Amino acid sequence: MITQRDTVNGAHFAFTDRWGGVSAVPYEELNLGGAVGDDPGTVRANRELAAKSLGLDPAHVVWMNQVHGADVAEVDGPWGDRPVPEVDAIVTVRRGLALAVLTADCVPVLLADPVAGIAAAAHAGRPGLVAGVVPAAVRAMMELGADPARIIARTGPAVCGRCYEVPEVMRADVSAVEPAAHSETSWGTPAVDVSAGVHAQLDRLGVRDREQSPVCTLESRDHFSYRRDRTTGRLAGYVWLD
Ligand SMILES: [Zn+2]
């Protein structure tokens, strides 16, 4: 159910794995994504199971309509009847409100400044890395009063730089924007390391308290991987402040 969890100064960070839910093949078991072809009632049940395992009220978990961009929305509560915005980062000053990000190979990025009481979640795939969604999320936090020196960053399970094969020209394009993402597969072909790129972006902004999940989604059968399975579920990352 929960593959990694930690708490620092009242800031909570958690990432799910694929087990402990009620979805059938090929979304087995804990698919948390609502736009991948799984039954909506099943996804709702899974979101309730995951929230309860974290001690959260499922009605106070905020999800995004992720589109591989760099837009950030500030949120002060559940969307309710409002349309869920097409953004890849959300930020809040509301303590107790959990922000969630969905992934299956992309990098889930959780950020919190526990002193200022500001949290953010971001979805960074290769396009988001190039577009700068994570720096945009940090800047949105700073506009609300966060200090990068106090921001805690956790990135979750994602396809690793030894597995994420891309055409040479694509690696060149990504590396031109973020040199730290330049990588090579374990079989010697061009690759991109999105997690390394995200951490380099955070480091340049002065975010030093960072941890990166050691889990590669493509290599781990305990995690959903879009590149491995195509039709599959979504993992979630959650961040919230006491
Ligand atoms: Zn890997």
JSON list of C-alpha atoms and ligand atoms in Angstrom, two decimals:
[
{"chain": "A", "resi": 1, "resn": "MET", "atom": "CA", "xyz": [0.00, 0.00, 0.00]},
{"chain": "A", "resi": 2, "resn": "ILE", "atom": "CA", "xyz": [2.53, 2.61, 1.18]},
{"chain": "A", "resi": 3, "resn": "THR", "atom": "CA", "xyz": [6.02, 2.08, -0.16]},
{"chain": "A", "resi": 4, "resn": "GLN", "atom": "CA", "xyz": [7.70, 5.06, 1.52]},
{"chain": "A", "resi": 5, "resn": "ARG", "atom": "CA", "xyz": [6.65, 7.46, 4.21]},
{"chain": "A", "resi": 6, "resn": "ASP", "atom": "CA", "xyz": [8.35, 10.03, 6.36]},
{"chain": "A", "resi": 7, "resn": "THR", "atom": "CA", "xyz": [7.53, 12.99, 8.57]},
{"chain": "A", "resi": 8, "resn": "VAL", "atom": "CA", "xyz": [9.76, 16.00, 9.20]},
{"chain": "A", "resi": 9, "resn": "ASN", "atom": "CA", "xyz": [8.69, 18.82, 11.54]},
{"chain": "A", "resi": 10, "resn": "GLY", "atom": "CA", "xyz": [5.02, 18.02, 10.96]},
{"chain": "A", "resi": 11, "resn": "ALA", "atom": "CA", "xyz": [5.38, 17.73, 7.19]},
{"chain": "A", "resi": 12, "resn": "HIS", "atom": "CA", "xyz": [4.22, 14.35, 5.91]},
{"chain": "A", "resi": 13, "resn": "PHE", "atom": "CA", "xyz": [5.41, 12.67, 2.72]},
{"chain": "A", "resi": 14, "resn": "ALA", "atom": "CA", "xyz": [4.08, 9.35, 1.39]},
{"chain": "A", "resi": 15, "resn": "PHE", "atom": "CA", "xyz": [4.22, 7.30, -1.81]},
{"chain": "A", "resi": 16, "resn": "THR", "atom": "CA", "xyz": [2.09, 4.29, -2.70]},
{"chain": "A", "resi": 17, "resn": "ASP", "atom": "CA", "xyz": [2.98, 1.02, -4.37]},
{"chain": "A", "resi": 18, "resn": "ARG", "atom": "CA", "xyz": [0.54, -1.09, -6.43]},
{"chain": "A", "resi": 19, "resn": "TRP", "atom": "CA", "xyz": [-0.71, -3.46, -3.73]},
{"chain": "A", "resi": 20, "resn": "GLY", "atom": "CA", "xyz": [-3.57, -3.39, -1.25]},
{"chain": "A", "resi": 21, "resn": "GLY", "atom": "CA", "xyz": [-6.38, -2.10, -3.49]},
{"chain": "A", "resi": 22, "resn": "VAL", "atom": "CA", "xyz": [-9.39, -3.61, -5.22]},
{"chain": "A", "resi": 23, "resn": "SER", "atom": "CA", "xyz": [-8.70, -3.01, -8.94]},
{"chain": "A", "resi": 24, "resn": "ALA", "atom": "CA", "xyz": [-8.75, -5.97, -11.33]},
{"chain": "A", "resi": 25, "resn": "VAL", "atom": "CA", "xyz": [-6.11, -6.82, -13.95]},
{"chain": "A", "resi": 26, "resn": "PRO", "atom": "CA", "xyz": [-4.41, -4.85, -15.53]},
{"chain": "A", "resi": 27, "resn": "TYR", "atom": "CA", "xyz": [-4.85, -2.18, -12.83]},
{"chain": "A", "resi": 28, "resn": "GLU", "atom": "CA", "xyz": [-4.21, -4.51, -9.93]},
{"chain": "A", "resi": 29, "resn": "GLU", "atom": "CA", "xyz": [-4.43, -3.62, -7.21]},
{"chain": "A", "resi": 30, "resn": "LEU", "atom": "CA", "xyz": [-4.19, -0.06, -5.93]},
{"chain": "A", "resi": 31, "resn": "ASN", "atom": "CA", "xyz": [-4.79, 2.04, -9.05]},
{"chain": "A", "resi": 32, "resn": "LEU", "atom": "CA", "xyz": [-5.36, 5.64, -7.94]},
{"chain": "A", "resi": 33, "resn": "GLY", "atom": "CA", "xyz": [-5.66, 7.18, -11.42]},
{"chain": "A", "resi": 34, "resn": "GLY", "atom": "CA", "xyz": [-9.09, 8.17, -12.66]},
{"chain": "A", "resi": 35, "resn": "ALA", "atom": "CA", "xyz": [-8.24, 8.54, -16.34]},
{"chain": "A", "resi": 36, "resn": "VAL", "atom": "CA", "xyz": [-6.63, 5.22, -17.23]},
{"chain": "A", "resi": 37, "resn": "GLY", "atom": "CA", "xyz": [-9.71, 3.10, -18.06]},
{"chain": "A", "resi": 38, "resn": "ASP", "atom": "CA", "xyz": [-10.32, 1.59, -14.63]},
{"chain": "A", "resi": 39, "resn": "ASP", "atom": "CA", "xyz": [-13.80, 1.49, -13.08]},
{"chain": "A", "resi": 40, "resn": "PRO", "atom": "CA", "xyz": [-14.51, 4.87, -11.37]},
{"chain": "A", "resi": 41, "resn": "GLY", "atom": "CA", "xyz": [-16.09, 3.22, -8.32]},
{"chain": "A", "resi": 42, "resn": "THR", "atom": "CA", "xyz": [-13.04, 1.02, -7.90]},
{"chain": "A", "resi": 43, "resn": "VAL", "atom": "CA", "xyz": [-10.71, 4.01, -8.12]},
{"chain": "A", "resi": 44, "resn": "ARG", "atom": "CA", "xyz": [-12.80, 5.81, -5.50]},
{"chain": "A", "resi": 45, "resn": "ALA", "atom": "CA", "xyz": [-12.57, 2.77, -3.20]},
{"chain": "A", "resi": 46, "resn": "ASN", "atom": "CA", "xyz": [-8.80, 2.64, -3.70]},
{"chain": "A", "resi": 47, "resn": "ARG", "atom": "CA", "xyz": [-8.44, 6.35, -2.92]},
{"chain": "A", "resi": 48, "resn": "GLU", "atom": "CA", "xyz": [-10.39, 5.79, 0.30]},
{"chain": "A", "resi": 49, "resn": "LEU", "atom": "CA", "xyz": [-8.21, 2.82, 1.25]},
{"chain": "A", "resi": 50, "resn": "ALA", "atom": "CA", "xyz": [-4.99, 4.75, 0.61]},
{"chain": "A", "resi": 51, "resn": "ALA", "atom": "CA", "xyz": [-6.22, 7.84, 2.49]},
{"chain": "A", "resi": 52, "resn": "LYS", "atom": "CA", "xyz": [-7.31, 5.79, 5.48]},
{"chain": "A", "resi": 53, "resn": "SER", "atom": "CA", "xyz": [-3.98, 3.99, 5.63]},
{"chain": "A", "resi": 54, "resn": "LEU", "atom": "CA", "xyz": [-2.37, 7.44, 5.92]},
{"chain": "A", "resi": 55, "resn": "GLY", "atom": "CA", "xyz": [-4.85, 8.70, 8.50]},
{"chain": "A", "resi": 56, "resn": "LEU", "atom": "CA", "xyz": [-6.33, 11.15, 5.98]},
{"chain": "A", "resi": 57, "resn": "ASP", "atom": "CA", "xyz": [-9.95, 12.02, 5.21]},
{"chain": "A", "resi": 58, "resn": "PRO", "atom": "CA", "xyz": [-10.36, 11.01, 1.53]},
{"chain": "A", "resi": 59, "resn": "ALA", "atom": "CA", "xyz": [-12.55, 14.10, 1.01]},
{"chain": "A", "resi": 60, "resn": "HIS", "atom": "CA", "xyz": [-9.59, 16.29, 1.96]},
{"chain": "A", "resi": 61, "resn": "VAL", "atom": "CA", "xyz": [-7.18, 14.97, -0.63]},
{"chain": "A", "resi": 62, "resn": "VAL", "atom": "CA", "xyz": [-6.76, 17.28, -3.65]},
{"chain": "A", "resi": 63, "resn": "TRP", "atom": "CA", "xyz": [-5.98, 15.76, -7.05]},
{"chain": "A", "resi": 64, "resn": "MET", "atom": "CA", "xyz": [-4.93, 17.44, -10.30]},
{"chain": "A", "resi": 65, "resn": "ASN", "atom": "CA", "xyz": [-5.84, 17.06, -13.96]},
{"chain": "A", "resi": 66, "resn": "GLN", "atom": "CA", "xyz": [-2.24, 16.53, -15.07]},
{"chain": "A", "resi": 67, "resn": "VAL", "atom": "CA", "xyz": [-1.25, 17.54, -18.61]},
{"chain": "A", "resi": 68, "resn": "HIS", "atom": "CA", "xyz": [2.60, 17.52, -18.68]},
{"chain": "A", "resi": 69, "resn": "GLY", "atom": "CA", "xyz": [2.78, 21.31, -18.43]},
{"chain": "A", "resi": 70, "resn": "ALA", "atom": "CA", "xyz": [4.28, 23.77, -15.96]},
{"chain": "A", "resi": 71, "resn": "ASP", "atom": "CA", "xyz": [1.20, 25.55, -14.61]},
{"chain": "A", "resi": 72, "resn": "VAL", "atom": "CA", "xyz": [0.63, 25.77, -10.85]},
{"chain": "A", "resi": 73, "resn": "ALA", "atom": "CA", "xyz": [-2.70, 26.19, -9.05]},
{"chain": "A", "resi": 74, "resn": "GLU", "atom": "CA", "xyz": [-3.08, 27.43, -5.49]},
{"chain": "A", "resi": 75, "resn": "VAL", "atom": "CA", "xyz": [-5.71, 25.43, -3.63]},
{"chain": "A", "resi": 76, "resn": "ASP", "atom": "CA", "xyz": [-7.45, 26.14, -0.32]},
{"chain": "A", "resi": 77, "resn": "GLY", "atom": "CA", "xyz": [-9.71, 23.09, -0.13]},
{"chain": "A", "resi": 78, "resn": "PRO", "atom": "CA", "xyz": [-11.22, 20.23, -2.11]},
{"chain": "A", "resi": 79, "resn": "TRP", "atom": "CA", "xyz": [-12.32, 21.25, -5.62]},
{"chain": "A", "resi": 80, "resn": "GLY", "atom": "CA", "xyz": [-15.93, 20.36, -4.82]},
{"chain": "A", "resi": 81, "resn": "ASP", "atom": "CA", "xyz": [-18.14, 21.28, -7.78]},
{"chain": "A", "resi": 82, "resn": "ARG", "atom": "CA", "xyz": [-15.38, 23.35, -9.39]},
{"chain": "A", "resi": 83, "resn": "PRO", "atom": "CA", "xyz": [-13.67, 21.83, -12.44]},
{"chain": "A", "resi": 84, "resn": "VAL", "atom": "CA", "xyz": [-10.34, 20.20, -11.60]},
{"chain": "A", "resi": 85, "resn": "PRO", "atom": "CA", "xyz": [-7.75, 22.46, -13.26]},
{"chain": "A", "resi": 86, "resn": "GLU", "atom": "CA", "xyz": [-5.32, 21.21, -15.88]},
{"chain": "A", "resi": 87, "resn": "VAL", "atom": "CA", "xyz": [-2.12, 21.79, -13.96]},
{"chain": "A", "resi": 88, "resn": "ASP", "atom": "CA", "xyz": [0.93, 19.77, -12.98]},
{"chain": "A", "resi": 89, "resn": "ALA", "atom": "CA", "xyz": [1.55, 21.41, -9.62]},
{"chain": "A", "resi": 90, "resn": "ILE", "atom": "CA", "xyz": [-0.62, 22.49, -6.73]},
{"chain": "A", "resi": 91, "resn": "VAL", "atom": "CA", "xyz": [0.34, 24.53, -3.69]},
{"chain": "A", "resi": 92, "resn": "THR", "atom": "CA", "xyz": [-1.49, 25.24, -0.45]},
{"chain": "A", "resi": 93, "resn": "VAL", "atom": "CA", "xyz": [-1.17, 27.16, 2.79]},
{"chain": "A", "resi": 94, "resn": "ARG", "atom": "CA", "xyz": [-3.97, 25.08, 4.31]},
{"chain": "A", "resi": 95, "resn": "ARG", "atom": "CA", "xyz": [-2.63, 22.78, 7.04]},
{"chain": "A", "resi": 96, "resn": "GLY", "atom": "CA", "xyz": [-4.26, 19.35, 7.03]},
{"chain": "A", "resi": 97, "resn": "LEU", "atom": "CA", "xyz": [-5.12, 19.54, 3.33]},
{"chain": "A", "resi": 98, "resn": "ALA", "atom": "CA", "xyz": [-3.37, 16.72, 1.46]},
{"chain": "A", "resi": 99, "resn": "LEU", "atom": "CA", "xyz": [-2.06, 17.31, -2.06]},
{"chain": "A", "resi": 100, "resn": "ALA", "atom": "CA", "xyz": [-1.74, 14.30, -4.34]},
{"chain": "A", "resi": 101, "resn": "VAL", "atom": "CA", "xyz": [0.14, 13.61, -7.56]},
{"chain": "A", "resi": 102, "resn": "LEU", "atom": "CA", "xyz": [-0.36, 10.62, -9.88]},
{"chain": "A", "resi": 103, "resn": "THR", "atom": "CA", "xyz": [2.45, 8.87, -11.73]},
{"chain": "A", "resi": 104, "resn": "ALA", "atom": "CA", "xyz": [3.56, 5.69, -13.48]},
{"chain": "A", "resi": 105, "resn": "ASP", "atom": "CA", "xyz": [7.24, 6.38, -14.42]},
{"chain": "A", "resi": 106, "resn": "CYS", "atom": "CA", "xyz": [7.13, 10.21, -14.18]},
{"chain": "A", "resi": 107, "resn": "VAL", "atom": "CA", "xyz": [8.62, 11.79, -11.07]},
{"chain": "A", "resi": 108, "resn": "PRO", "atom": "CA", "xyz": [6.23, 12.64, -8.22]},
{"chain": "A", "resi": 109, "resn": "VAL", "atom": "CA", "xyz": [7.65, 15.66, -6.36]},
{"chain": "A", "resi": 110, "resn": "LEU", "atom": "CA", "xyz": [6.51, 16.55, -2.84]},
{"chain": "A", "resi": 111, "resn": "LEU", "atom": "CA", "xyz": [7.59, 19.83, -1.24]},
{"chain": "A", "resi": 112, "resn": "ALA", "atom": "CA", "xyz": [6.93, 21.43, 2.13]},
{"chain": "A", "resi": 113, "resn": "ASP", "atom": "CA", "xyz": [8.13, 24.36, 4.22]},
{"chain": "A", "resi": 114, "resn": "PRO", "atom": "CA", "xyz": [6.84, 23.34, 7.66]},
{"chain": "A", "resi": 115, "resn": "VAL", "atom": "CA", "xyz": [7.81, 26.69, 9.22]},
{"chain": "A", "resi": 116, "resn": "ALA", "atom": "CA", "xyz": [5.81, 28.77, 6.74]},
{"chain": "A", "resi": 117, "resn": "GLY", "atom": "CA", "xyz": [3.09, 26.10, 6.55]},
{"chain": "A", "resi": 118, "resn": "ILE", "atom": "CA", "xyz": [3.21, 25.71, 2.77]},
{"chain": "A", "resi": 119, "resn": "ALA", "atom": "CA", "xyz": [3.07, 22.46, 0.81]},
{"chain": "A", "resi": 120, "resn": "ALA", "atom": "CA", "xyz": [3.19, 21.62, -2.87]},
{"chain": "A", "resi": 121, "resn": "ALA", "atom": "CA", "xyz": [2.94, 18.56, -5.10]},
{"chain": "A", "resi": 122, "resn": "ALA", "atom": "CA", "xyz": [4.20, 18.39, -8.67]},
{"chain": "A", "resi": 123, "resn": "HIS", "atom": "CA", "xyz": [4.20, 15.94, -11.56]},
{"chain": "A", "resi": 124, "resn": "ALA", "atom": "CA", "xyz": [7.46, 15.98, -13.50]},
{"chain": "A", "resi": 125, "resn": "GLY", "atom": "CA", "xyz": [7.89, 13.78, -16.53]},
{"chain": "A", "resi": 126, "resn": "ARG", "atom": "CA", "xyz": [10.35, 14.57, -19.28]},
{"chain": "A", "resi": 127, "resn": "PRO", "atom": "CA", "xyz": [8.13, 17.40, -20.69]},
{"chain": "A", "resi": 128, "resn": "GLY", "atom": "CA", "xyz": [7.59, 18.82, -17.19]},
{"chain": "A", "resi": 129, "resn": "LEU", "atom": "CA", "xyz": [11.32, 18.77, -16.52]},
{"chain": "A", "resi": 130, "resn": "VAL", "atom": "CA", "xyz": [11.96, 20.74, -19.69]},
{"chain": "A", "resi": 131, "resn": "ALA", "atom": "CA", "xyz": [9.02, 23.09, -19.04]},
{"chain": "A", "resi": 132, "resn": "GLY", "atom": "CA", "xyz": [10.23, 23.72, -15.47]},
{"chain": "A", "resi": 133, "resn": "VAL", "atom": "CA", "xyz": [7.21, 22.62, -13.47]},
{"chain": "A", "resi": 134, "resn": "VAL", "atom": "CA", "xyz": [9.25, 22.00, -10.32]},
{"chain": "A", "resi": 135, "resn": "PRO", "atom": "CA", "xyz": [10.94, 25.44, -10.29]},
{"chain": "A", "resi": 136, "resn": "ALA", "atom": "CA", "xyz": [7.48, 26.92, -10.96]},
{"chain": "A", "resi": 137, "resn": "ALA", "atom": "CA", "xyz": [6.12, 25.11, -7.90]},
{"chain": "A", "resi": 138, "resn": "VAL", "atom": "CA", "xyz": [9.00, 26.31, -5.73]},
{"chain": "A", "resi": 139, "resn": "ARG", "atom": "CA", "xyz": [8.52, 29.89, -6.94]},
{"chain": "A", "resi": 140, "resn": "ALA", "atom": "CA", "xyz": [4.80, 29.67, -6.17]},
{"chain": "A", "resi": 141, "resn": "MET", "atom": "CA", "xyz": [5.69, 28.53, -2.65]},
{"chain": "A", "resi": 142, "resn": "MET", "atom": "CA", "xyz": [8.17, 31.41, -2.28]},
{"chain": "A", "resi": 143, "resn": "GLU", "atom": "CA", "xyz": [5.52, 33.95, -3.34]},
{"chain": "A", "resi": 144, "resn": "LEU", "atom": "CA", "xyz": [3.43, 32.65, -0.45]},
{"chain": "A", "resi": 145, "resn": "GLY", "atom": "CA", "xyz": [6.31, 33.03, 2.00]},
{"chain": "A", "resi": 146, "resn": "ALA", "atom": "CA", "xyz": [8.31, 29.82, 1.75]},
{"chain": "A", "resi": 147, "resn": "ASP", "atom": "CA", "xyz": [12.09, 29.87, 2.07]},
{"chain": "A", "resi": 148, "resn": "PRO", "atom": "CA", "xyz": [13.98, 27.40, -0.18]},
{"chain": "A", "resi": 149, "resn": "ALA", "atom": "CA", "xyz": [16.45, 26.81, 2.68]},
{"chain": "A", "resi": 150, "resn": "ARG", "atom": "CA", "xyz": [13.55, 25.42, 4.73]},
{"chain": "A", "resi": 151, "resn": "ILE", "atom": "CA", "xyz": [11.84, 23.47, 1.93]},
{"chain": "A", "resi": 152, "resn": "ILE", "atom": "CA", "xyz": [11.93, 19.70, 2.30]},
{"chain": "A", "resi": 153, "resn": "ALA", "atom": "CA", "xyz": [11.74, 17.82, -1.00]},
{"chain": "A", "resi": 154, "resn": "ARG", "atom": "CA", "xyz": [10.97, 14.16, -1.58]},
{"chain": "A", "resi": 155, "resn": "THR", "atom": "CA", "xyz": [10.79, 12.52, -5.01]},
{"chain": "A", "resi": 156, "resn": "GLY", "atom": "CA", "xyz": [9.11, 9.15, -5.36]},
{"chain": "A", "resi": 157, "resn": "PRO", "atom": "CA", "xyz": [9.36, 5.99, -7.44]},
{"chain": "A", "resi": 158, "resn": "ALA", "atom": "CA", "xyz": [10.05, 6.78, -11.12]},
{"chain": "A", "resi": 159, "resn": "VAL", "atom": "CA", "xyz": [11.69, 5.21, -14.14]},
{"chain": "A", "resi": 160, "resn": "CYS", "atom": "CA", "xyz": [15.44, 5.48, -13.60]},
{"chain": "A", "resi": 161, "resn": "GLY", "atom": "CA", "xyz": [18.10, 6.96, -15.84]},
{"chain": "A", "resi": 162, "resn": "ARG", "atom": "CA", "xyz": [19.43, 3.47, -16.70]},
{"chain": "A", "resi": 163, "resn": "CYS", "atom": "CA", "xyz": [16.01, 2.39, -18.05]},
{"chain": "A", "resi": 164, "resn": "TYR", "atom": "CA", "xyz": [14.48, 5.50, -19.67]},
{"chain": "A", "resi": 165, "resn": "GLU", "atom": "CA", "xyz": [15.66, 5.05, -23.25]},
{"chain": "A", "resi": 166, "resn": "VAL", "atom": "CA", "xyz": [15.03, 7.92, -25.68]},
{"chain": "A", "resi": 167, "resn": "PRO", "atom": "CA", "xyz": [16.20, 8.84, -29.20]},
{"chain": "A", "resi": 168, "resn": "GLU", "atom": "CA", "xyz": [19.56, 10.63, -29.32]},
{"chain": "A", "resi": 169, "resn": "VAL", "atom": "CA", "xyz": [17.95, 13.87, -30.49]},
{"chain": "A", "resi": 170, "resn": "MET", "atom": "CA", "xyz": [15.53, 13.83, -27.56]},
{"chain": "A", "resi": 171, "resn": "ARG", "atom": "CA", "xyz": [18.35, 13.33, -25.07]},
{"chain": "A", "resi": 172, "resn": "ALA", "atom": "CA", "xyz": [20.15, 16.26, -26.66]},
{"chain": "A", "resi": 173, "resn": "ASP", "atom": "CA", "xyz": [17.06, 18.47, -26.37]},
{"chain": "A", "resi": 174, "resn": "VAL", "atom": "CA", "xyz": [16.53, 17.60, -22.71]},
{"chain": "A", "resi": 175, "resn": "SER", "atom": "CA", "xyz": [20.22, 17.90, -21.85]},
{"chain": "A", "resi": 176, "resn": "ALA", "atom": "CA", "xyz": [20.37, 21.35, -23.44]},
{"chain": "A", "resi": 177, "resn": "VAL", "atom": "CA", "xyz": [17.83, 22.50, -20.83]},
{"chain": "A", "resi": 178, "resn": "GLU", "atom": "CA", "xyz": [19.01, 20.33, -17.94]},
{"chain": "A", "resi": 179, "resn": "PRO", "atom": "CA", "xyz": [22.48, 18.77, -18.30]},
{"chain": "A", "resi": 180, "resn": "ALA", "atom": "CA", "xyz": [22.02, 16.65, -15.16]},
{"chain": "A", "resi": 181, "resn": "ALA", "atom": "CA", "xyz": [19.34, 14.63, -16.95]},
{"chain": "A", "resi": 182, "resn": "HIS", "atom": "CA", "xyz": [21.82, 13.33, -19.54]},
{"chain": "A", "resi": 183, "resn": "SER", "atom": "CA", "xyz": [22.02, 9.57, -19.13]},
{"chain": "A", "resi": 184, "resn": "GLU", "atom": "CA", "xyz": [22.70, 6.25, -20.78]},
{"chain": "A", "resi": 185, "resn": "THR", "atom": "CA", "xyz": [20.75, 3.00, -20.46]},
{"chain": "A", "resi": 186, "resn": "SER", "atom": "CA", "xyz": [22.33, -0.06, -18.88]},
{"chain": "A", "resi": 187, "resn": "TRP", "atom": "CA", "xyz": [22.55, -1.42, -22.44]},
{"chain": "A", "resi": 188, "resn": "GLY", "atom": "CA", "xyz": [24.46, 1.63, -23.70]},
{"chain": "A", "resi": 189, "resn": "THR", "atom": "CA", "xyz": [21.88, 3.72, -25.57]},
{"chain": "A", "resi": 190, "resn": "PRO", "atom": "CA", "xyz": [20.79, 7.35, -25.01]},
{"chain": "A", "resi": 191, "resn": "ALA", "atom": "CA", "xyz": [18.62, 7.91, -21.96]},
{"chain": "A", "resi": 192, "resn": "VAL", "atom": "CA", "xyz": [17.14, 10.62, -19.77]},
{"chain": "A", "resi": 193, "resn": "ASP", "atom": "CA", "xyz": [17.28, 10.72, -15.96]},
{"chain": "A", "resi": 194, "resn": "VAL", "atom": "CA", "xyz": [14.31, 12.89, -15.01]},
{"chain": "A", "resi": 195, "resn": "SER", "atom": "CA", "xyz": [14.82, 12.47, -11.24]},
{"chain": "A", "resi": 196, "resn": "ALA", "atom": "CA", "xyz": [18.42, 13.67, -11.52]},
{"chain": "A", "resi": 197, "resn": "GLY", "atom": "CA", "xyz": [17.22, 16.66, -13.53]},
{"chain": "A", "resi": 198, "resn": "VAL", "atom": "CA", "xyz": [14.56, 17.53, -10.98]},
{"chain": "A", "resi": 199, "resn": "HIS", "atom": "CA", "xyz": [17.06, 17.35, -8.13]},
{"chain": "A", "resi": 200, "resn": "ALA", "atom": "CA", "xyz": [19.47, 19.59, -10.04]},
{"chain": "A", "resi": 201, "resn": "GLN", "atom": "CA", "xyz": [16.68, 22.13, -10.54]},
{"chain": "A", "resi": 202, "resn": "LEU", "atom": "CA", "xyz": [15.84, 22.03, -6.83]},
{"chain": "A", "resi": 203, "resn": "ASP", "atom": "CA", "xyz": [19.50, 22.37, -5.88]},
{"chain": "A", "resi": 204, "resn": "ARG", "atom": "CA", "xyz": [19.91, 25.50, -8.03]},
{"chain": "A", "resi": 205, "resn": "LEU", "atom": "CA", "xyz": [16.92, 27.04, -6.25]},
{"chain": "A", "resi": 206, "resn": "GLY", "atom": "CA", "xyz": [18.58, 26.41, -2.88]},
{"chain": "A", "resi": 207, "resn": "VAL", "atom": "CA", "xyz": [16.49, 23.41, -1.83]},
{"chain": "A", "resi": 208, "resn": "ARG", "atom": "CA", "xyz": [19.03, 21.25, -0.02]},
{"chain": "A", "resi": 209, "resn": "ASP", "atom": "CA", "xyz": [16.93, 18.90, 2.13]},
{"chain": "A", "resi": 210, "resn": "ARG", "atom": "CA", "xyz": [16.17, 16.39, -0.60]},
{"chain": "A", "resi": 211, "resn": "GLU", "atom": "CA", "xyz": [15.70, 12.66, -0.83]},
{"chain": "A", "resi": 212, "resn": "GLN", "atom": "CA", "xyz": [15.18, 10.56, -3.93]},
{"chain": "A", "resi": 213, "resn": "SER", "atom": "CA", "xyz": [13.39, 7.21, -3.94]},
{"chain": "A", "resi": 214, "resn": "PRO", "atom": "CA", "xyz": [15.69, 4.34, -4.87]},
{"chain": "A", "resi": 215, "resn": "VAL", "atom": "CA", "xyz": [12.78, 2.57, -6.61]},
{"chain": "A", "resi": 216, "resn": "CYS", "atom": "CA", "xyz": [12.75, 2.32, -10.41]},
{"chain": "A", "resi": 217, "resn": "THR", "atom": "CA", "xyz": [9.14, 1.79, -11.48]},
{"chain": "A", "resi": 218, "resn": "LEU", "atom": "CA", "xyz": [10.13, -0.02, -14.68]},
{"chain": "A", "resi": 219, "resn": "GLU", "atom": "CA", "xyz": [12.29, -2.51, -12.76]},
{"chain": "A", "resi": 220, "resn": "SER", "atom": "CA", "xyz": [9.95, -2.97, -9.78]},
{"chain": "A", "resi": 221, "resn": "ARG", "atom": "CA", "xyz": [6.98, -5.33, -10.12]},
{"chain": "A", "resi": 222, "resn": "ASP", "atom": "CA", "xyz": [5.56, -3.68, -7.01]},
{"chain": "A", "resi": 223, "resn": "HIS", "atom": "CA", "xyz": [4.98, -0.42, -8.90]},
{"chain": "A", "resi": 224, "resn": "PHE", "atom": "CA", "xyz": [3.02, 0.66, -11.97]},
{"chain": "A", "resi": 225, "resn": "SER", "atom": "CA", "xyz": [5.11, 1.43, -15.05]},
{"chain": "A", "resi": 226, "resn": "TYR", "atom": "CA", "xyz": [3.58, 2.94, -18.16]},
{"chain": "A", "resi": 227, "resn": "ARG", "atom": "CA", "xyz": [6.67, 2.20, -20.25]},
{"chain": "A", "resi": 228, "resn": "ARG", "atom": "CA", "xyz": [6.65, -1.45, -19.19]},
{"chain": "A", "resi": 229, "resn": "ASP", "atom": "CA", "xyz": [2.91, -2.19, -19.30]},
{"chain": "A", "resi": 230, "resn": "ARG", "atom": "CA", "xyz": [1.21, 0.66, -21.25]},
{"chain": "A", "resi": 231, "resn": "THR", "atom": "CA", "xyz": [-2.30, -0.08, -19.94]},
{"chain": "A", "resi": 232, "resn": "THR", "atom": "CA", "xyz": [-1.76, 0.08, -16.20]},
{"chain": "A", "resi": 233, "resn": "GLY", "atom": "CA", "xyz": [-2.61, 1.93, -12.99]},
{"chain": "A", "resi": 234, "resn": "ARG", "atom": "CA", "xyz": [-1.21, 5.02, -11.34]},
{"chain": "A", "resi": 235, "resn": "LEU", "atom": "CA", "xyz": [0.74, 5.43, -8.11]},
{"chain": "A", "resi": 236, "resn": "ALA", "atom": "CA", "xyz": [0.23, 8.44, -5.88]},
{"chain": "A", "resi": 237, "resn": "GLY", "atom": "CA", "xyz": [2.38, 10.72, -3.79]},
{"chain": "A", "resi": 238, "resn": "TYR", "atom": "CA", "xyz": [0.82, 12.66, -0.90]},
{"chain": "A", "resi": 239, "resn": "VAL", "atom": "CA", "xyz": [2.08, 15.67, 1.04]},
{"chain": "A", "resi": 240, "resn": "TRP", "atom": "CA", "xyz": [0.41, 17.46, 3.92]},
{"chain": "A", "resi": 241, "resn": "LEU", "atom": "CA", "xyz": [1.21, 19.55, 6.98]},
{"chain": "A", "resi": 242, "resn": "ASP", "atom": "CA", "xyz": [-0.06, 19.10, 10.55]},
{"chain": "B", "resi": 1, "resn": "ZN", "atom": "ZN", "xyz": [15.51, 1.38, -13.92]}
]
